[in-house]
mmCIF file of C-alpha atoms in Angstrom:
data_model
loop_
_atom_site.group_PDB
_atom_site.id
_atom_site.type_symbol
_atom_site.label_atom_id
_atom_site.label_comp_id
_atom_site.label_asym_id
_atom_site.label_seq_id
_atom_site.Cartn_x
_atom_site.Cartn_y
_atom_site.Cartn_z
ATOM 1 C CA MET A 1 106.581 224.456 76.312
ATOM 2 C CA SER A 2 103.180 223.962 77.495
ATOM 3 C CA GLY A 3 102.571 220.490 79.707
ATOM 4 C CA PRO A 4 100.307 217.430 79.088
ATOM 5 C CA THR A 5 96.749 218.101 78.758
ATOM 6 C CA LYS A 6 95.112 217.725 82.104
ATOM 7 C CA ARG A 7 92.293 214.658 81.864
ATOM 8 C CA ILE A 8 89.007 215.622 83.636
ATOM 9 C CA ARG A 9 87.090 213.179 85.499
ATOM 10 C CA ILE A 10 83.597 213.539 84.246
ATOM 11 C CA ALA A 11 80.018 212.025 85.722
ATOM 12 C CA VAL A 12 77.325 211.210 83.333
ATOM 13 C CA ALA A 13 73.517 211.305 84.406
ATOM 14 C CA GLY A 14 71.241 210.045 82.017
ATOM 15 C CA LEU A 15 71.858 207.183 79.665
ATOM 16 C CA GLY A 16 69.033 207.821 76.897
ATOM 17 C CA ILE A 17 69.368 207.893 73.057
ATOM 18 C CA ILE A 18 71.683 211.073 73.318
ATOM 19 C CA ALA A 19 74.158 209.524 75.711
ATOM 20 C CA HIS A 20 74.127 206.544 73.890
ATOM 21 C CA THR A 21 74.563 207.568 70.302
ATOM 22 C CA ALA A 22 76.874 210.836 70.956
ATOM 23 C CA HIS A 23 78.045 211.566 74.356
ATOM 24 C CA LEU A 24 79.461 208.452 75.509
ATOM 25 C CA PRO A 25 81.332 207.281 72.495
ATOM 26 C CA LEU A 26 82.880 210.655 72.134
ATOM 27 C CA LEU A 27 83.802 211.040 75.546
ATOM 28 C CA ARG A 28 85.804 207.615 75.023
ATOM 29 C CA ARG A 29 86.990 208.739 71.670
ATOM 30 C CA ARG A 30 88.637 211.819 73.750
ATOM 31 C CA ALA A 31 90.127 209.954 76.353
ATOM 32 C CA ASP A 32 92.872 212.504 76.062
ATOM 33 C CA LEU A 33 90.739 214.897 77.787
ATOM 34 C CA PHE A 34 88.077 212.898 79.879
ATOM 35 C CA ASP A 35 87.924 210.057 82.116
ATOM 36 C CA ILE A 36 84.264 208.581 82.545
ATOM 37 C CA VAL A 37 84.283 207.811 86.445
ATOM 38 C CA ALA A 38 80.620 207.708 87.376
ATOM 39 C CA LEU A 39 77.097 206.794 85.438
ATOM 40 C CA ALA A 40 73.473 207.645 86.565
ATOM 41 C CA ASP A 41 70.251 206.276 85.121
ATOM 42 C CA LEU A 42 66.916 205.068 86.324
ATOM 43 C CA SER A 43 66.724 201.721 84.707
ATOM 44 C CA PRO A 44 69.115 199.122 86.208
ATOM 45 C CA SER A 45 69.885 197.291 82.819
ATOM 46 C CA ARG A 46 70.715 200.335 80.971
ATOM 47 C CA LEU A 47 72.909 201.369 84.106
ATOM 48 C CA ALA A 48 74.618 198.011 84.244
ATOM 49 C CA GLY A 49 75.142 197.743 80.291
ATOM 50 C CA ALA A 50 76.771 201.237 80.047
ATOM 51 C CA GLY A 51 78.983 200.531 83.203
ATOM 52 C CA GLU A 52 80.094 197.566 81.752
ATOM 53 C CA HIS A 53 80.860 198.930 78.443
ATOM 54 C CA TYR A 54 82.524 201.897 79.555
ATOM 55 C CA GLY A 55 84.411 200.702 82.343
ATOM 56 C CA VAL A 56 82.639 202.266 85.339
ATOM 57 C CA GLY A 57 82.531 199.832 88.437
ATOM 58 C CA PRO A 58 78.978 198.955 90.360
ATOM 59 C CA GLN A 59 80.023 201.371 93.213
ATOM 60 C CA ARG A 60 79.959 204.169 90.911
ATOM 61 C CA ARG A 61 76.870 203.164 89.247
ATOM 62 C CA TYR A 62 73.812 205.233 90.577
ATOM 63 C CA ALA A 63 70.134 205.039 90.365
ATOM 64 C CA ASP A 64 69.716 208.445 91.750
ATOM 65 C CA ALA A 65 71.560 211.229 89.519
ATOM 66 C CA ALA A 66 71.313 213.660 92.569
ATOM 67 C CA ARG A 67 73.264 211.311 94.908
ATOM 68 C CA MET A 68 75.813 210.961 92.024
ATOM 69 C CA VAL A 69 76.203 214.721 91.903
ATOM 70 C CA THR A 70 76.836 214.985 95.853
ATOM 71 C CA ASP A 71 78.964 212.038 96.162
ATOM 72 C CA GLY A 72 81.796 213.783 94.487
ATOM 73 C CA GLY A 73 84.698 212.201 92.957
ATOM 74 C CA CYS A 74 84.371 213.754 89.824
ATOM 75 C CA ASP A 75 85.621 217.300 88.231
ATOM 76 C CA ALA A 76 82.819 217.899 85.994
ATOM 77 C CA VAL A 77 79.040 216.666 85.496
ATOM 78 C CA LEU A 78 77.300 215.777 82.214
ATOM 79 C CA LEU A 79 73.472 216.222 82.554
ATOM 80 C CA ALA A 80 71.680 214.156 79.948
ATOM 81 C CA THR A 81 68.655 213.152 81.957
ATOM 82 C CA SER A 82 65.081 213.874 80.477
ATOM 83 C CA GLY A 83 63.211 217.381 81.315
ATOM 84 C CA SER A 84 64.487 220.378 83.332
ATOM 85 C CA HIS A 85 67.885 220.145 84.424
ATOM 86 C CA GLY A 86 67.499 222.940 87.028
ATOM 87 C CA ASP A 87 67.673 220.974 90.211
ATOM 88 C CA LEU A 88 70.742 218.847 89.213
ATOM 89 C CA ALA A 89 72.720 221.980 87.764
ATOM 90 C CA ALA A 90 71.929 223.594 91.134
ATOM 91 C CA LEU A 91 73.374 220.855 93.116
ATOM 92 C CA ALA A 92 76.416 220.692 91.138
ATOM 93 C CA LEU A 93 77.019 224.369 90.941
ATOM 94 C CA ARG A 94 76.568 224.385 94.877
ATOM 95 C CA ALA A 95 79.039 221.700 94.873
ATOM 96 C CA GLY A 96 81.775 224.031 93.051
ATOM 97 C CA VAL A 97 81.145 221.097 89.889
ATOM 98 C CA PRO A 98 81.203 222.722 86.304
ATOM 99 C CA VAL A 99 78.263 221.567 84.199
ATOM 100 C CA LEU A 100 77.722 220.595 80.683
ATOM 101 C CA CYS A 101 73.883 220.637 80.465
ATOM 102 C CA GLU A 102 71.869 219.189 77.431
ATOM 103 C CA LYS A 103 68.786 221.419 76.585
ATOM 104 C CA PRO A 104 66.619 222.317 78.090
ATOM 105 C CA LEU A 105 68.678 223.904 80.600
ATOM 106 C CA ALA A 106 65.462 224.438 82.726
ATOM 107 C CA VAL A 107 61.454 224.588 82.209
ATOM 108 C CA THR A 108 60.867 227.891 84.088
ATOM 109 C CA LEU A 109 62.468 231.120 84.093
ATOM 110 C CA ALA A 110 62.499 230.724 87.940
ATOM 111 C CA GLU A 111 64.888 228.019 87.629
ATOM 112 C CA THR A 112 67.065 229.840 85.630
ATOM 113 C CA THR A 113 67.049 233.123 88.143
ATOM 114 C CA ARG A 114 67.927 230.282 90.956
ATOM 115 C CA LEU A 115 70.829 229.083 88.991
ATOM 116 C CA ALA A 116 72.474 232.866 88.276
ATOM 117 C CA GLU A 117 71.835 233.386 91.903
ATOM 118 C CA LEU A 118 74.619 230.743 92.808
ATOM 119 C CA GLY A 119 77.055 233.301 91.687
ATOM 120 C CA ALA A 120 78.968 230.630 89.535
ATOM 121 C CA GLY A 121 78.930 232.671 86.512
ATOM 122 C CA ASP A 122 78.857 231.452 82.646
ATOM 123 C CA ALA A 123 82.326 229.892 83.134
ATOM 124 C CA ALA A 124 80.418 227.012 85.340
ATOM 125 C CA LEU A 125 77.788 225.946 82.998
ATOM 126 C CA MET A 126 77.817 225.322 79.472
ATOM 127 C CA VAL A 127 74.255 224.540 77.926
ATOM 128 C CA GLY A 128 74.861 221.841 75.146
ATOM 129 C CA TYR A 129 73.811 223.510 71.851
ATOM 130 C CA MET A 130 76.158 221.563 69.881
ATOM 131 C CA LYS A 131 75.118 223.319 66.271
ATOM 132 C CA GLN A 132 77.001 226.136 67.611
ATOM 133 C CA TYR A 133 80.328 224.383 67.753
ATOM 134 C CA ASP A 134 79.733 223.006 64.362
ATOM 135 C CA PRO A 135 82.673 224.131 62.049
ATOM 136 C CA ALA A 136 80.379 225.292 59.410
ATOM 137 C CA VAL A 137 78.655 227.611 61.771
ATOM 138 C CA ALA A 138 81.925 228.641 63.000
ATOM 139 C CA GLU A 139 82.899 229.704 59.338
ATOM 140 C CA ALA A 140 79.353 231.026 58.979
ATOM 141 C CA ALA A 141 80.096 233.371 61.821
ATOM 142 C CA ARG A 142 83.459 234.368 60.554
ATOM 143 C CA LEU A 143 82.143 235.296 57.064
ATOM 144 C CA LEU A 144 79.421 237.274 58.617
ATOM 145 C CA ALA A 145 81.782 239.262 60.632
ATOM 146 C CA GLU A 146 83.862 239.832 57.528
ATOM 147 C CA LEU A 147 80.742 241.406 55.788
ATOM 148 C CA GLY A 148 80.203 243.757 58.792
ATOM 149 C CA GLY A 149 78.353 241.712 61.279
ATOM 150 C CA PRO A 150 74.637 241.242 62.156
ATOM 151 C CA GLU A 151 73.536 244.664 60.894
ATOM 152 C CA ARG A 152 74.364 243.282 57.616
ATOM 153 C CA VAL A 153 71.776 240.889 57.829
ATOM 154 C CA HIS A 154 68.630 241.201 55.794
ATOM 155 C CA ALA A 155 66.737 238.190 56.837
ATOM 156 C CA VAL A 156 66.987 234.771 58.281
ATOM 157 C CA GLU A 157 64.913 231.938 57.253
ATOM 158 C CA VAL A 158 64.730 228.513 59.145
ATOM 159 C CA THR A 159 63.094 225.170 57.899
ATOM 160 C CA VAL A 160 63.390 221.881 60.106
ATOM 161 C CA LEU A 161 62.242 218.680 58.212
ATOM 162 C CA HIS A 162 61.576 216.879 61.178
ATOM 163 C CA ALA A 163 61.694 213.072 60.572
ATOM 164 C CA GLY A 164 60.502 210.520 63.048
ATOM 165 C CA GLY A 165 62.908 209.230 65.555
ATOM 166 C CA ASP A 166 62.882 205.571 63.839
ATOM 167 C CA ARG A 167 64.329 207.184 60.372
ATOM 168 C CA GLN A 168 66.857 209.089 61.997
ATOM 169 C CA LEU A 169 68.001 206.519 64.188
ATOM 170 C CA SER A 170 67.585 203.506 62.357
ATOM 171 C CA PHE A 171 71.549 203.210 61.822
ATOM 172 C CA ALA A 172 72.016 202.998 65.395
ATOM 173 C CA ASN A 173 70.562 199.561 66.331
ATOM 174 C CA LEU A 174 69.228 200.858 69.676
ATOM 175 C CA SER A 175 67.813 198.407 72.022
ATOM 176 C CA PRO A 176 64.055 198.880 73.026
ATOM 177 C CA ALA A 177 63.458 201.139 75.724
ATOM 178 C CA PRO A 178 64.130 199.725 79.031
ATOM 179 C CA ALA A 179 61.040 198.176 80.969
ATOM 180 C CA ASP A 180 62.638 198.203 84.526
ATOM 181 C CA VAL A 181 62.395 201.832 85.325
ATOM 182 C CA PRO A 182 60.665 202.006 88.887
ATOM 183 C CA PRO A 183 57.229 203.226 88.340
ATOM 184 C CA ASP A 184 57.200 205.116 91.205
ATOM 185 C CA GLU A 185 59.873 207.056 90.296
ATOM 186 C CA ALA A 186 58.906 207.688 86.654
ATOM 187 C CA ALA A 187 55.597 208.806 88.435
ATOM 188 C CA ARG A 188 57.394 211.292 90.372
ATOM 189 C CA LEU A 189 59.449 212.649 87.623
ATOM 190 C CA SER A 190 56.363 212.986 85.295
ATOM 191 C CA GLY A 191 54.483 214.869 88.075
ATOM 192 C CA ALA A 192 57.293 216.937 88.810
ATOM 193 C CA GLY A 193 57.725 218.247 84.966
ATOM 194 C CA ALA A 194 53.995 218.712 84.768
ATOM 195 C CA ARG A 195 54.355 221.241 87.635
ATOM 196 C CA LEU A 196 57.100 222.985 85.872
ATOM 197 C CA LEU A 197 54.856 223.268 82.661
ATOM 198 C CA ASP A 198 52.053 224.665 84.737
ATOM 199 C CA ALA A 199 54.444 227.494 86.415
ATOM 200 C CA ALA A 200 55.736 228.206 83.033
ATOM 201 C CA VAL A 201 52.712 228.394 80.638
ATOM 202 C CA GLY A 202 49.784 226.860 82.294
ATOM 203 C CA ALA A 203 47.295 223.921 81.749
ATOM 204 C CA ASP A 204 46.262 224.604 78.222
ATOM 205 C CA PRO A 205 47.251 221.602 76.206
ATOM 206 C CA GLY A 206 48.227 223.676 73.072
ATOM 207 C CA ALA A 207 50.370 226.064 74.825
ATOM 208 C CA ARG A 208 52.161 222.859 76.641
ATOM 209 C CA THR A 209 52.682 221.105 73.569
ATOM 210 C CA LEU A 210 53.765 224.085 71.614
ATOM 211 C CA TYR A 211 56.434 225.089 74.570
ATOM 212 C CA GLN A 212 57.715 221.518 74.794
ATOM 213 C CA ILE A 213 58.642 221.598 70.814
ATOM 214 C CA LEU A 214 60.222 225.027 71.377
ATOM 215 C CA ILE A 215 62.814 223.986 74.153
ATOM 216 C CA ASN A 216 63.414 220.678 73.251
ATOM 217 C CA SER A 217 64.161 221.235 69.531
ATOM 218 C CA ILE A 218 63.562 224.621 68.045
ATOM 219 C CA SER A 219 65.664 225.988 70.949
ATOM 220 C CA HIS A 220 68.984 224.971 68.792
ATOM 221 C CA ASP A 221 67.492 227.270 66.031
ATOM 222 C CA LEU A 222 66.985 230.232 68.837
ATOM 223 C CA SER A 223 70.412 229.384 70.032
ATOM 224 C CA LEU A 224 71.623 230.118 66.149
ATOM 225 C CA LEU A 225 69.700 233.279 65.908
ATOM 226 C CA ARG A 226 71.253 234.570 69.218
ATOM 227 C CA LEU A 227 74.884 233.831 67.810
ATOM 228 C CA PHE A 228 74.365 235.397 64.257
ATOM 229 C CA THR A 229 72.089 238.431 65.035
ATOM 230 C CA GLY A 230 71.182 238.244 68.744
ATOM 231 C CA ALA A 231 67.919 236.818 69.980
ATOM 232 C CA PRO A 232 64.458 237.689 68.338
ATOM 233 C CA ALA A 233 63.210 241.407 69.491
ATOM 234 C CA THR A 234 59.722 240.379 68.670
ATOM 235 C CA VAL A 235 57.229 237.339 68.061
ATOM 236 C CA GLU A 236 54.854 238.555 65.605
ATOM 237 C CA HIS A 237 53.106 235.239 64.100
ATOM 238 C CA VAL A 238 52.696 232.053 65.539
ATOM 239 C CA ALA A 239 50.798 229.114 63.748
ATOM 240 C CA THR A 240 50.567 225.602 64.561
ATOM 241 C CA TRP A 241 48.877 222.843 62.574
ATOM 242 C CA PRO A 242 48.320 219.102 62.181
ATOM 243 C CA LEU A 243 49.792 216.978 59.239
ATOM 244 C CA ALA A 244 46.438 215.268 59.017
ATOM 245 C CA PRO A 245 43.367 214.763 61.141
ATOM 246 C CA ASP A 246 44.874 211.369 62.212
ATOM 247 C CA GLY A 247 48.379 212.746 62.031
ATOM 248 C CA PRO A 248 50.956 212.808 64.990
ATOM 249 C CA VAL A 249 50.644 214.213 68.379
ATOM 250 C CA GLU A 250 52.794 217.115 67.895
ATOM 251 C CA PRO A 251 51.985 219.917 65.229
ATOM 252 C CA SER A 252 53.878 221.637 62.826
ATOM 253 C CA VAL A 253 55.007 224.974 63.910
ATOM 254 C CA GLU A 254 55.752 228.471 62.115
ATOM 255 C CA ILE A 255 56.937 231.689 63.877
ATOM 256 C CA SER A 256 58.170 234.593 62.849
ATOM 257 C CA GLY A 257 58.912 238.438 63.610
ATOM 258 C CA ARG A 258 61.767 241.173 64.041
ATOM 259 C CA LEU A 259 65.450 240.698 64.816
ATOM 260 C CA PRO A 260 67.524 243.564 66.471
ATOM 261 C CA GLY A 261 67.780 246.276 63.863
ATOM 262 C CA GLY A 262 64.672 245.692 62.384
ATOM 263 C CA THR A 263 65.497 242.888 60.168
ATOM 264 C CA ARG A 264 63.025 239.521 59.735
ATOM 265 C CA TYR A 265 63.075 236.120 61.067
ATOM 266 C CA GLY A 266 61.060 233.206 60.075
ATOM 267 C CA ILE A 267 61.217 229.691 61.599
ATOM 268 C CA ARG A 268 59.127 226.670 60.094
ATOM 269 C CA TRP A 269 59.043 223.443 62.005
ATOM 270 C CA LEU A 270 57.954 220.904 60.194
ATOM 271 C CA ASN A 271 56.704 217.806 61.932
ATOM 272 C CA LEU A 272 57.200 214.895 59.314
ATOM 273 C CA PRO A 273 57.350 211.123 61.097
ATOM 274 C CA GLU A 274 57.621 209.581 57.730
ATOM 275 C CA TYR A 275 59.974 211.998 55.915
ATOM 276 C CA PRO A 276 62.918 210.088 54.622
ATOM 277 C CA ALA A 277 65.556 211.870 56.327
ATOM 278 C CA TYR A 278 66.053 214.813 58.779
ATOM 279 C CA ARG A 279 67.103 218.003 57.324
ATOM 280 C CA GLU A 280 67.603 221.565 58.863
ATOM 281 C CA THR A 281 68.467 224.593 56.954
ATOM 282 C CA VAL A 282 69.173 228.168 58.480
ATOM 283 C CA THR A 283 69.795 230.714 55.729
ATOM 284 C CA LEU A 284 71.029 234.409 56.244
ATOM 285 C CA HIS A 285 70.466 236.811 53.880
ATOM 286 C CA HIS A 286 72.413 239.851 52.902
ATOM 287 C CA ALA A 287 72.722 242.582 50.477
ATOM 288 C CA ARG A 288 75.175 240.833 48.423
ATOM 289 C CA GLY A 289 74.301 237.235 48.922
ATOM 290 C CA SER A 290 73.485 234.242 51.251
ATOM 291 C CA LEU A 291 74.817 231.983 53.829
ATOM 292 C CA GLU A 292 72.904 228.712 53.988
ATOM 293 C CA LEU A 293 73.792 225.958 56.595
ATOM 294 C CA ALA A 294 72.439 222.454 55.753
ATOM 295 C CA PHE A 295 72.376 220.234 58.877
ATOM 296 C CA PRO A 296 71.859 216.577 58.564
ATOM 297 C CA SER A 297 70.350 214.464 61.492
ATOM 298 C CA PRO A 298 72.290 215.314 64.597
ATOM 299 C CA TYR A 299 72.564 211.586 65.535
ATOM 300 C CA LEU A 300 74.910 210.908 62.814
ATOM 301 C CA MET A 301 78.462 211.499 63.963
ATOM 302 C CA ASN A 302 80.904 213.219 61.686
ATOM 303 C CA ALA A 303 78.469 213.842 58.875
ATOM 304 C CA PRO A 304 79.104 217.043 57.839
ATOM 305 C CA THR A 305 77.192 220.144 57.791
ATOM 306 C CA THR A 306 77.189 222.263 54.606
ATOM 307 C CA LEU A 307 77.542 226.004 54.305
ATOM 308 C CA THR A 308 77.015 227.094 51.236
ATOM 309 C CA VAL A 309 78.234 230.712 50.178
ATOM 310 C CA VAL A 310 76.417 232.575 47.258
ATOM 311 C CA ASP A 311 77.815 235.834 46.279
ATOM 312 C CA TYR A 312 78.283 237.756 42.726
ATOM 313 C CA HIS A 313 81.448 237.069 41.116
ATOM 314 C CA ALA A 314 82.698 237.856 37.349
ATOM 315 C CA GLY A 315 79.337 238.741 36.109
ATOM 316 C CA GLY A 316 77.322 236.041 37.772
ATOM 317 C CA GLU A 317 76.290 234.154 40.830
ATOM 318 C CA ARG A 318 79.184 232.070 42.590
ATOM 319 C CA ARG A 319 78.207 229.314 44.949
ATOM 320 C CA ALA A 320 80.757 227.617 47.512
ATOM 321 C CA ALA A 321 80.564 225.080 49.488
ATOM 322 C CA TYR A 322 82.316 224.334 52.709
ATOM 323 C CA ARG A 323 82.125 220.975 54.794
ATOM 324 C CA SER A 324 84.033 219.657 57.495
ATOM 325 C CA VAL A 325 83.702 216.195 58.996
ATOM 326 C CA THR A 326 84.745 217.496 62.519
ATOM 327 C CA GLU A 327 81.998 216.471 64.725
ATOM 328 C CA ALA A 328 80.087 219.536 66.301
ATOM 329 C CA PHE A 329 79.497 217.383 69.397
ATOM 330 C CA GLU A 330 83.178 216.465 69.896
ATOM 331 C CA GLN A 331 83.870 220.148 69.395
ATOM 332 C CA GLU A 332 81.292 221.087 72.202
ATOM 333 C CA LEU A 333 83.350 218.539 74.539
ATOM 334 C CA VAL A 334 86.429 220.276 73.690
ATOM 335 C CA ALA A 335 85.026 223.810 74.532
ATOM 336 C CA PHE A 336 83.666 222.158 77.686
ATOM 337 C CA HIS A 337 87.085 220.977 78.667
ATOM 338 C CA ALA A 338 88.597 224.355 77.900
ATOM 339 C CA MET A 339 85.772 225.782 80.287
ATOM 340 C CA VAL A 340 86.446 223.415 83.384
ATOM 341 C CA THR A 341 90.197 223.793 82.702
ATOM 342 C CA GLU A 342 91.088 227.293 81.508
ATOM 343 C CA GLY A 343 87.781 229.094 82.617
ATOM 344 C CA ALA A 344 86.914 229.780 79.045
ATOM 345 C CA ALA A 345 83.468 231.099 78.645
ATOM 346 C CA PRO A 346 81.067 229.026 76.917
ATOM 347 C CA LEU A 347 78.765 230.046 73.770
ATOM 348 C CA THR A 348 75.818 229.514 75.791
ATOM 349 C CA GLY A 349 75.962 229.790 79.671
ATOM 350 C CA ILE A 350 72.682 230.347 82.329
ATOM 351 C CA ALA A 351 72.085 233.693 80.410
ATOM 352 C CA GLY A 352 71.752 232.413 77.272
ATOM 353 C CA GLY A 353 69.724 229.460 78.090
ATOM 354 C CA ALA A 354 67.448 231.785 79.968
ATOM 355 C CA THR A 355 67.031 233.988 77.000
ATOM 356 C CA ASP A 356 65.858 231.285 75.096
ATOM 357 C CA LEU A 357 63.446 230.171 77.554
ATOM 358 C CA ARG A 358 62.028 233.916 77.597
ATOM 359 C CA THR A 359 61.799 233.805 73.748
ATOM 360 C CA SER A 360 60.173 230.606 73.862
ATOM 361 C CA GLN A 361 57.392 231.846 76.118
ATOM 362 C CA GLN A 362 56.980 234.869 74.132
ATOM 363 C CA VAL A 363 55.920 232.424 71.493
ATOM 364 C CA VAL A 364 53.444 230.631 73.499
ATOM 365 C CA ARG A 365 52.109 234.184 74.792
ATOM 366 C CA ARG A 366 51.548 235.154 71.065
ATOM 367 C CA TYR A 367 49.952 231.663 70.246
ATOM 368 C CA GLY A 368 47.472 232.543 73.309
ATOM 369 C CA GLU A 369 46.653 235.745 71.780
ATOM 370 C CA LEU A 370 46.218 234.798 68.417
ATOM 371 C CA THR A 371 44.321 231.618 69.078
ATOM 372 C CA GLY A 372 42.374 232.184 72.396
ATOM 373 C CA ALA A 373 44.296 229.662 74.301
ATOM 374 C CA VAL A 374 44.430 230.576 78.084
ATOM 375 C CA VAL A 375 48.187 230.862 78.448
ATOM 376 C CA GLY A 376 49.184 231.019 82.204
ATOM 377 C CA GLY A 377 52.358 230.909 84.320
ATOM 378 C CA GLU A 378 55.119 232.972 83.547
ATOM 379 C CA ALA A 379 54.347 233.145 79.626
ATOM 380 C CA ALA A 380 51.315 235.066 80.850
ATOM 381 C CA GLY A 381 53.384 237.761 82.329
#
């Protein structure tokens, strides 16, 4: 007979939108598995508010996330700060503390190499690709295995209708962005982020913007490609375009190429700030039908992803839908708990995160080849 489940003491760095809407509420929901023992954020007001709400005393509230990590007193850390997580993840791994790291894991491949060299292995760090833990994704992977695995896939099509943040978050009643972040600290982090982008892709504005879209959003789709078929073998076509001359700063993006085994993929990430609702579809076509996943906004907790299975039955087309209201972020936390307490390997660790960065840099390199943009840094190699 098994004993009681071990609760792990978890420290959370970064109290922005994803922590507020997903991680902190779910950590509290899963109080059988987690005890929130420390918080870190640059905003004193946000830190105080979260500390009061989640019962973390002033002595365990940190303006400096690095100090929170090195002070100890926790069994694991969740990194939800903006930008690269390479330095904070390295601090935690050196201290022997397992990490759940929001994407991007890092901005440069050099950072991921340093993480790998720490020798902690993939059972010490999980990259936060919650869609990999979605019940509908797990069911699609099971059905694909029954069909014969990745070699049965003829093509994968991805379309993201990226509605603006106000459309995705109107339900959440978020407070305005805090105005009390120390300017010198904000400037320091902005400069460090800019230097990492220089090292990754160079100074071209179009290349930098494309890379940020890739590592901050399209990386979720790259992670699903890895899960289902393996990472893209080639990047052959890349296009970016504005919605209108006076449209959003971030362009829409189109990418296509070859998957392992010679099959094809296509990704269309459409930046549509005024679109009524976020929607993402990932469709795997095979010789006998399709597996189509339709994801709602990731901020909607327990909103089901729909898996539609299309096949031939009794002389016609059959369409069967699978839905589960089990939250993907919660399943990710359960898997992280298993990683910390049992050594279970995550679906994406350091190696998988590095693979997605490498693919993103291949996309930027091809963008430069097709447009004449001067791509530098690691992506130029």
